[in-house]
């Protein structure tokens, strides 16, 4: 046998706490504002939508938050996840860099999303909630939440963007297999949905409309609450099991990364892998680059503005201080649905503002080239979102080669692409296009933002 390629941990190594990076941030995130009055809001404003325990986590300043035993017990179904040294990819690239990846595709839903779906369902159950509503685009979040609700015997009601509902039936069937009810959005079940249908009976739907439907059900039914799969602080918090495990695995490998890389939609899998490493940068001055990778067609981190904006399209949520392209911005229809969100999580935005993390943007053609290269070398077919992280890792490995220096690179392989083969088909058939926004398009999007600026 040659050198080690796979680093496994024991069930007993599943973290006992989630890591809350806000405790160690030099500048704390600014408060959310009320959507109408623009005054700072307190935690109680979120109570109609979320259970109290999750709201407490949302505003917590504690560095460590205990993971309930029931949640750790379920994590054991797929955690700890493996960490690999990508030796074959290193060979193909002929790079002196060492490349590692943490693989989150081993979860039942095939991505990192169950790491937060399970605790969210758990806390809702604890507080007597019977039904959880959510929206889903391509279905990655919906399937994770369906899986989690089923484990706790709760109803799960999912508003799936109609065009995905019709074009991507397999993730819908996964949700059905786990017992969730899935409705094509816009639906006739809500005022928001009926309003859209009255204007356009053939509306293909959008994530913004689906959010409005899921939120309306939660806000108007005492037994129902709403759940979100990214962006919010408590979601990022739950994902830190990824990085804590990876820290231990890198220790087993006798390495510490110079660069940690992850794809970026709202920030949850990026936070999950990078925050436990960034703790060493923030508290011990350890050198480390953390790079969030977004599509060039939705470049909020690299080309957006830092200001207050809504989380949804319609403008119902509190205003959050974030990097954004504007809540009405509609990105081009690229094949990484999970990365087509207009804004970024509050914590990640503040870290970027303060220069603690970096961001990069990659075009979708380059991401599929990277994904196919990776699949040939390492076997796993990555989710189109994950290909963004892989593309950046390859860029860094090539820089290492040009400079003739060895670097240690770690990236998050946040999900497999087994349900995304239609995207690969489009790529192989040459039907994918390059999508780079012009400066005029960026300026036009940003000019539409009419929400409050950030002071200072
Ligand atoms: C949802 C999703 C993303 C984007 O969301 P983040 O919160 O930024 O992690 C990326 N990759 C996969 C596989 C996803 O399912």
Coordinates of C-alpha atoms and ligand atoms in Angstrom, one line a residue:
X1 CA 0.0 0.0 0.0
X2 CA 1.2 3.5 -0.8
X3 CA 0.6 6.5 1.4
X4 CA -2.6 7.2 3.2
X5 CA -5.4 8.9 1.2
X6 CA -8.4 8.6 3.6
X7 CA -8.7 10.0 7.1
X8 CA -11.6 8.5 9.1
X9 CA -12.8 9.4 12.6
X10 CA -14.7 7.4 15.2
X11 CA -18.4 8.1 16.1
X12 CA -17.0 9.4 19.4
X13 CA -15.2 12.1 17.5
X14 CA -18.5 13.7 16.4
X15 CA -18.3 17.2 17.9
X16 CA -20.1 17.9 21.2
X17 CA -20.5 21.6 20.5
X18 CA -21.1 23.9 17.6
X19 CA -18.6 26.8 17.2
X20 CA -20.0 30.3 17.2
X21 CA -17.4 32.5 15.5
X22 CA -19.2 35.8 16.5
X23 CA -17.6 35.3 20.0
X24 CA -14.1 35.7 18.4
X25 CA -14.9 38.4 15.7
X26 CA -13.1 41.7 16.2
X27 CA -16.2 43.6 14.8
X28 CA -19.5 42.0 15.7
X29 CA -22.3 41.8 13.1
X30 CA -24.6 44.8 13.0
X31 CA -28.2 44.3 14.2
X32 CA -31.1 43.4 11.8
X33 CA -33.6 46.2 11.1
X34 CA -37.3 46.2 11.0
X35 CA -38.4 46.1 7.3
X36 CA -40.8 49.1 7.7
X37 CA -39.5 51.3 10.5
X38 CA -35.8 50.6 9.9
X39 CA -35.3 50.4 13.7
X40 CA -33.1 47.6 15.1
X41 CA -35.2 44.6 16.0
X42 CA -34.8 42.2 19.0
X43 CA -35.0 38.5 19.0
X44 CA -38.8 38.5 19.8
X45 CA -39.5 39.8 16.3
X46 CA -38.5 36.4 14.9
X47 CA -40.8 34.4 17.3
X48 CA -43.7 33.9 14.9
X49 CA -41.4 32.1 12.4
X50 CA -38.7 30.3 14.5
X51 CA -38.6 28.3 17.8
X52 CA -37.0 30.2 20.7
X53 CA -34.0 28.0 21.0
X54 CA -32.9 28.7 17.4
X55 CA -33.6 32.5 17.9
X56 CA -31.3 32.3 21.0
X57 CA -28.6 30.7 18.8
X58 CA -29.2 33.3 16.2
X59 CA -28.2 36.1 18.6
X60 CA -25.8 34.2 20.9
X61 CA -22.4 35.6 21.8
X62 CA -21.2 32.3 23.4
X63 CA -18.3 30.6 21.6
X64 CA -19.6 27.0 22.1
X65 CA -23.1 25.8 22.0
X66 CA -23.8 22.2 23.1
X67 CA -25.2 19.8 20.5
X68 CA -28.1 17.9 22.0
X69 CA -27.6 14.1 22.4
X70 CA -30.6 13.3 20.2
X71 CA -29.0 15.4 17.4
X72 CA -25.6 13.8 17.8
X73 CA -27.3 10.4 17.7
X74 CA -28.8 11.2 14.3
X75 CA -25.5 12.7 13.1
X76 CA -24.1 9.2 13.6
X77 CA -26.1 8.0 10.6
X78 CA -23.4 9.6 8.3
X79 CA -20.9 11.5 10.6
X80 CA -18.1 11.8 11.0
X81 CA -17.7 12.3 7.2
X82 CA -14.4 11.2 5.5
X83 CA -11.5 13.5 4.6
X84 CA -9.4 12.5 1.6
X85 CA -6.1 13.5 0.3
X86 CA -6.6 14.0 -3.4
X87 CA -3.4 12.3 -4.5
X88 CA -4.6 11.4 -8.0
X89 CA -5.8 15.0 -8.6
X90 CA -2.4 16.2 -7.4
X91 CA -0.7 13.9 -9.9
X92 CA -2.9 15.0 -12.8
X93 CA -2.2 18.6 -12.0
X94 CA 1.5 17.9 -11.4
X95 CA 1.5 20.3 -8.5
X96 CA 3.7 20.5 -5.4
X97 CA 0.6 21.4 -3.5
X98 CA -1.1 19.0 -1.2
X99 CA -4.9 18.9 -1.8
X100 CA -7.4 17.6 0.8
X101 CA -11.1 17.5 0.6
X102 CA -13.8 16.9 3.2
X103 CA -16.7 14.9 1.7
X104 CA -20.2 15.9 2.8
X105 CA -22.0 13.9 0.1
X106 CA -22.2 10.8 2.3
X107 CA -25.3 12.2 4.1
X108 CA -28.7 10.6 3.2
X109 CA -29.7 13.7 1.2
X110 CA -26.3 13.9 -0.5
X111 CA -25.1 17.2 0.8
X112 CA -24.1 19.2 3.9
X113 CA -27.7 20.4 4.4
X114 CA -28.9 17.7 6.9
X115 CA -26.3 19.1 9.4
X116 CA -28.7 21.9 10.1
X117 CA -32.0 20.3 9.0
X118 CA -31.7 17.8 11.9
X119 CA -31.2 20.3 14.7
X120 CA -33.8 22.7 13.3
X121 CA -36.4 19.9 13.2
X122 CA -35.3 18.8 16.7
X123 CA -35.7 22.3 18.3
X124 CA -39.1 22.8 16.6
X125 CA -40.3 19.4 17.9
X126 CA -39.1 20.3 21.5
X127 CA -41.2 23.5 21.4
X128 CA -44.4 21.6 20.2
X129 CA -44.4 22.6 16.6
X130 CA -46.3 20.1 14.4
X131 CA -45.4 21.3 10.9
X132 CA -42.4 22.9 9.3
X133 CA -42.7 24.9 6.1
X134 CA -40.0 25.8 3.7
X135 CA -39.2 26.7 0.1
X136 CA -36.8 24.8 -2.2
X137 CA -35.4 25.5 -5.6
X138 CA -33.7 22.5 -7.2
X139 CA -34.6 20.5 -4.1
X140 CA -31.4 20.1 -2.1
X141 CA -32.7 21.9 1.0
X142 CA -36.2 20.5 0.7
X143 CA -34.9 16.9 0.6
X144 CA -32.7 17.5 3.7
X145 CA -35.5 19.0 5.7
X146 CA -37.9 16.2 4.6
X147 CA -35.4 13.7 5.9
X148 CA -35.0 15.5 9.2
X149 CA -38.7 16.1 9.8
X150 CA -39.5 12.4 9.2
X151 CA -37.0 11.3 11.9
X152 CA -38.9 13.4 14.4
X153 CA -42.4 12.5 13.2
X154 CA -43.2 16.0 12.1
X155 CA -45.1 17.2 9.0
X156 CA -43.0 18.9 6.4
X157 CA -44.6 21.3 3.8
X158 CA -42.4 22.3 1.0
X159 CA -43.0 25.0 -1.7
X160 CA -41.0 24.0 -4.7
X161 CA -40.4 26.5 -7.5
X162 CA -42.8 25.3 -10.2
X163 CA -40.3 25.1 -13.0
X164 CA -38.0 22.8 -10.9
X165 CA -41.0 20.8 -9.7
X166 CA -41.8 20.0 -13.4
X167 CA -38.2 19.6 -14.7
X168 CA -36.5 17.9 -11.7
X169 CA -38.8 15.2 -10.5
X170 CA -36.3 13.1 -8.6
X171 CA -35.6 15.3 -5.7
X172 CA -39.3 15.8 -5.3
X173 CA -39.7 12.1 -5.1
X174 CA -37.0 11.9 -2.4
X175 CA -39.0 14.4 -0.4
X176 CA -42.1 12.3 -0.9
X177 CA -40.2 9.1 0.1
X178 CA -39.4 10.8 3.4
X179 CA -43.1 11.7 3.8
X180 CA -43.0 15.5 2.9
X181 CA -45.8 17.2 1.1
X182 CA -44.4 19.1 -1.9
X183 CA -46.4 21.8 -3.7
X184 CA -45.5 23.5 -7.0
X185 CA -45.2 27.2 -6.2
X186 CA -47.0 29.5 -6.9
X187 CA -49.8 27.4 -5.4
X188 CA -53.5 28.1 -4.6
X189 CA -52.8 27.4 -0.9
X190 CA -51.7 30.9 0.1
X191 CA -52.7 34.5 -0.6
X192 CA -49.2 35.1 -2.0
X193 CA -49.6 32.2 -4.4
X194 CA -53.2 33.0 -5.4
X195 CA -52.1 36.6 -6.1
X196 CA -49.4 35.6 -8.5
X197 CA -51.6 33.0 -10.2
X198 CA -54.3 35.6 -10.8
X199 CA -51.8 37.8 -12.6
X200 CA -50.1 34.9 -14.5
X201 CA -51.7 31.4 -14.3
X202 CA -48.6 30.0 -16.0
X203 CA -46.0 31.6 -13.7
X204 CA -42.9 29.4 -13.6
X205 CA -42.4 30.5 -10.0
X206 CA -39.3 31.8 -8.2
X207 CA -37.5 31.3 -4.9
X208 CA -38.8 34.6 -3.8
X209 CA -42.5 33.6 -4.4
X210 CA -41.9 30.2 -2.7
X211 CA -40.4 31.9 0.4
X212 CA -43.5 34.2 0.6
X213 CA -45.8 31.1 0.5
X214 CA -43.8 29.1 3.2
X215 CA -43.5 32.2 5.4
X216 CA -47.2 33.0 5.1
X217 CA -48.3 29.5 6.2
X218 CA -45.9 29.6 9.2
X219 CA -47.0 33.2 10.2
X220 CA -50.7 32.4 10.0
X221 CA -50.8 29.0 11.7
X222 CA -50.0 28.4 15.4
X223 CA -48.8 24.9 14.9
X224 CA -46.4 25.7 12.0
X225 CA -43.0 27.3 11.8
X226 CA -40.7 28.2 9.0
X227 CA -37.2 26.9 8.3
X228 CA -34.3 28.2 6.2
X229 CA -31.3 26.2 4.9
X230 CA -28.6 28.9 4.6
X231 CA -27.7 32.5 5.4
X232 CA -28.9 32.8 9.0
X233 CA -26.4 32.7 11.9
X234 CA -27.9 29.5 13.5
X235 CA -27.6 27.7 10.1
X236 CA -23.9 28.6 9.8
X237 CA -23.4 27.6 13.4
X238 CA -24.8 24.0 12.9
X239 CA -22.5 23.5 9.9
X240 CA -19.4 23.9 12.0
X241 CA -19.3 20.2 12.7
X242 CA -17.7 19.9 9.3
X243 CA -14.6 22.0 10.1
X244 CA -14.2 20.7 13.6
X245 CA -14.0 17.1 12.2
X246 CA -11.7 18.4 9.4
X247 CA -9.3 20.0 12.0
X248 CA -8.9 16.6 13.7
X249 CA -8.5 14.8 10.4
X250 CA -5.8 17.3 9.2
X251 CA -4.1 16.7 12.5
X252 CA -4.1 12.9 11.7
X253 CA -2.6 13.8 8.4
X254 CA 0.1 15.9 10.2
X255 CA -1.0 19.0 8.3
X256 CA -2.7 22.4 8.7
X257 CA -4.2 24.1 5.6
X258 CA -2.7 27.2 4.2
X259 CA -5.9 27.7 2.2
X260 CA -9.5 26.6 3.0
X261 CA -11.9 26.8 0.1
X262 CA -15.7 26.3 -0.3
X263 CA -18.4 27.2 -2.7
X264 CA -20.7 30.1 -1.6
X265 CA -24.5 30.4 -1.9
X266 CA -25.6 32.0 1.3
X267 CA -22.5 30.9 3.3
X268 CA -23.4 27.8 5.3
X269 CA -21.0 25.2 3.9
X270 CA -18.2 27.8 3.6
X271 CA -18.8 28.7 7.3
X272 CA -19.0 25.1 8.2
X273 CA -15.6 24.1 7.0
X274 CA -13.7 27.4 7.5
X275 CA -14.9 28.8 10.9
X276 CA -13.2 26.2 13.1
X277 CA -9.9 26.9 11.2
X278 CA -10.5 30.7 11.3
X279 CA -10.8 30.4 15.1
X280 CA -7.0 29.6 15.1
X281 CA -6.4 32.7 13.0
X282 CA -8.6 35.0 15.1
X283 CA -7.4 33.7 18.6
X284 CA -3.9 32.6 17.9
X285 CA -2.8 34.6 14.9
X286 CA -2.4 31.5 12.8
X287 CA -1.8 32.2 9.0
X288 CA -4.7 31.0 6.9
X289 CA -6.5 32.1 3.8
X290 CA -10.2 31.2 3.6
X291 CA -11.7 31.7 0.2
X292 CA -15.5 31.7 -0.6
X293 CA -16.2 30.9 -4.2
X294 CA -19.2 32.2 -6.1
X295 CA -20.4 32.1 -9.7
X296 CA -19.4 35.1 -12.0
X297 CA -23.1 35.3 -12.8
X298 CA -24.1 36.1 -9.2
X299 CA -21.0 37.9 -7.8
X300 CA -22.3 39.5 -4.6
X301 CA -19.1 39.0 -2.7
X302 CA -16.6 40.1 -5.3
X303 CA -18.7 42.8 -7.0
X304 CA -21.7 43.5 -4.8
X305 CA -22.2 46.2 -2.2
X306 CA -22.1 46.0 1.7
X307 CA -25.4 47.4 3.0
X308 CA -28.7 46.6 4.5
X309 CA -31.0 44.5 2.3
X310 CA -33.9 42.1 2.4
X311 CA -33.4 38.3 2.6
X312 CA -36.3 37.7 0.2
X313 CA -37.4 39.1 -3.1
X314 CA -40.7 40.5 -2.0
X315 CA -39.2 42.4 1.0
X316 CA -40.9 40.8 3.9
X317 CA -37.9 39.7 6.0
X318 CA -35.9 41.9 8.4
X319 CA -33.2 44.0 6.8
X320 CA -29.8 42.4 7.2
X321 CA -26.3 43.9 6.8
X322 CA -24.8 41.9 3.9
X323 CA -23.0 41.9 0.7
X324 CA -25.7 42.0 -1.9
X325 CA -26.6 42.6 -5.6
X326 CA -30.1 43.8 -4.5
X327 CA -33.1 41.7 -3.4
X328 CA -34.8 42.0 -6.7
X329 CA -31.7 40.8 -8.6
X330 CA -32.4 37.7 -10.7
X331 CA -29.2 35.9 -11.7
X332 CA -28.8 34.1 -15.1
X333 CA -30.0 30.5 -15.0
X334 CA -26.7 28.8 -14.4
X335 CA -26.5 25.1 -13.5
X336 CA -25.6 25.6 -9.8
X337 CA -29.0 26.4 -8.5
X338 CA -27.7 26.6 -4.9
X339 CA -25.5 29.5 -5.7
X340 CA -28.1 31.8 -7.3
X341 CA -28.9 33.8 -4.1
X342 CA -28.7 37.6 -4.3
X343 CA -27.1 38.1 -0.9
X344 CA -24.7 36.7 1.7
X345 CA -25.0 35.7 5.4
X346 CA -24.4 38.5 7.9
X347 CA -21.4 36.9 9.6
X348 CA -19.6 36.0 6.4
X349 CA -20.3 39.5 5.1
X350 CA -18.7 41.2 8.1
X351 CA -15.6 38.8 7.9
X352 CA -15.2 39.8 4.3
X353 CA -15.5 43.5 5.0
X354 CA -12.8 43.1 7.7
X355 CA -10.5 41.3 5.4
X356 CA -10.5 38.1 7.5
X357 CA -11.7 36.0 4.6
X358 CA -11.4 36.4 0.8
X359 CA -13.8 35.8 -2.1
X360 CA -13.3 34.6 -5.7
X361 CA -15.7 34.2 -8.7
X362 CA -15.6 31.4 -11.3
X363 CA -17.4 31.0 -14.5
X364 CA -19.6 27.9 -14.9
X365 CA -17.7 26.5 -17.9
X366 CA -14.5 26.5 -15.7
X367 CA -16.4 24.9 -12.9
X368 CA -17.6 22.0 -15.0
X369 CA -14.1 21.5 -16.5
X370 CA -12.9 21.3 -12.9
X371 CA -15.7 18.9 -11.8
X372 CA -15.0 16.5 -14.7
X373 CA -11.3 16.6 -14.1
X374 CA -12.0 15.8 -10.4
X375 CA -14.4 13.0 -11.2
X376 CA -11.9 11.4 -13.5
X377 CA -9.1 11.6 -10.9
X378 CA -11.0 10.9 -7.7
X379 CA -14.2 9.1 -8.7
X380 CA -16.9 11.2 -7.0
X381 CA -19.1 13.2 -9.4
X382 CA -19.5 16.6 -7.6
X383 CA -22.6 18.7 -7.3
X384 CA -22.4 21.7 -9.7
X385 CA -22.1 24.0 -6.7
X386 CA -19.2 22.0 -5.3
X387 CA -17.4 22.4 -8.7
X388 CA -16.8 26.1 -7.8
X389 CA -14.7 25.1 -4.8
X390 CA -12.8 22.5 -6.9
X391 CA -12.1 25.1 -9.6
X392 CA -10.6 27.5 -7.1
X393 CA -8.6 24.7 -5.5
X394 CA -7.2 23.8 -8.9
X395 CA -6.3 27.5 -9.5
X396 CA -4.4 27.6 -6.2
X397 CA -2.6 24.3 -7.0
X398 CA -1.5 25.8 -10.4
X399 CA -0.2 28.9 -8.7
X400 CA 1.8 26.7 -6.3
X401 CA 3.3 25.0 -9.3
X402 CA 4.2 28.2 -11.0
X403 CA 5.8 29.5 -7.8
X404 CA 7.4 26.2 -7.1
X405 CA 6.2 26.1 -3.5
X406 CA 4.3 23.4 -1.6
X407 CA 1.0 24.6 -0.2
X408 CA -1.7 22.7 1.7
X409 CA -5.1 23.2 0.3
X410 CA -8.4 22.0 1.8
X411 CA -11.7 22.3 0.1
X412 CA -15.3 21.3 1.0
X413 CA -16.8 18.8 -1.4
X414 CA -20.3 19.8 -0.1
X415 CA -22.4 17.3 -2.1
X416 CA -22.4 14.8 -4.9
X417 CA -24.0 15.5 -8.3
X418 CA -25.8 12.2 -8.8
X419 CA -29.1 14.1 -9.2
X420 CA -27.6 16.8 -11.3
X421 CA -26.6 14.8 -14.3
X422 CA -28.9 16.9 -16.6
X423 CA -26.4 19.8 -15.9
X424 CA -23.5 17.6 -16.9
X425 CA -25.5 16.6 -20.0
X426 CA -25.9 20.3 -20.9
X427 CA -22.1 20.8 -20.4
X428 CA -21.1 17.8 -22.5
X429 CA -23.5 18.9 -25.3
X430 CA -21.8 22.3 -25.3
X431 CA -25.1 24.0 -24.3
X432 CA -23.6 25.9 -21.3
X433 CA -22.7 29.5 -21.8
X434 CA -20.1 31.8 -20.1
X435 CA -21.9 34.2 -17.8
X436 CA -19.9 37.2 -16.7
X437 CA -21.9 40.3 -15.6
X438 CA -20.8 43.6 -17.2
X439 CA -20.1 46.6 -15.0
X440 CA -23.2 48.2 -16.4
X441 CA -25.4 45.3 -15.3
X442 CA -23.8 45.4 -11.8
X443 CA -24.4 49.1 -11.6
X444 CA -28.0 48.8 -12.7
X445 CA -28.7 46.0 -10.2
X446 CA -27.1 48.0 -7.3
X447 CA -28.9 51.2 -8.3
X448 CA -32.2 49.5 -7.6
X449 CA -31.4 49.0 -3.9
X450 CA -33.4 51.4 -1.9
X451 CA -32.7 50.0 1.6
X452 CA -30.7 51.8 4.3
X453 CA -27.0 52.3 3.9
X454 CA -24.6 51.0 6.6
X455 CA -23.4 53.8 8.7
X456 CA -19.6 54.7 8.7
Ligands
LIG1 C1 -27.4 24.6 -0.8 C2 -26.1 24.2 -1.4 C3 -25.1 25.1 -1.5 C4 -25.1 26.6 -1.2 O1 -25.5 26.9 0.0 P1 -24.5 27.4 1.2 O2 -25.4 27.8 2.3 O3 -23.7 28.5 0.7 O4 -23.6 26.2 1.5 C5 -23.9 24.6 -2.0 N1 -23.7 23.3 -2.4 C6 -24.7 22.4 -2.2 C7 -24.4 21.0 -2.6 C8 -25.9 22.8 -1.7 O5 -26.9 21.9 -1.5

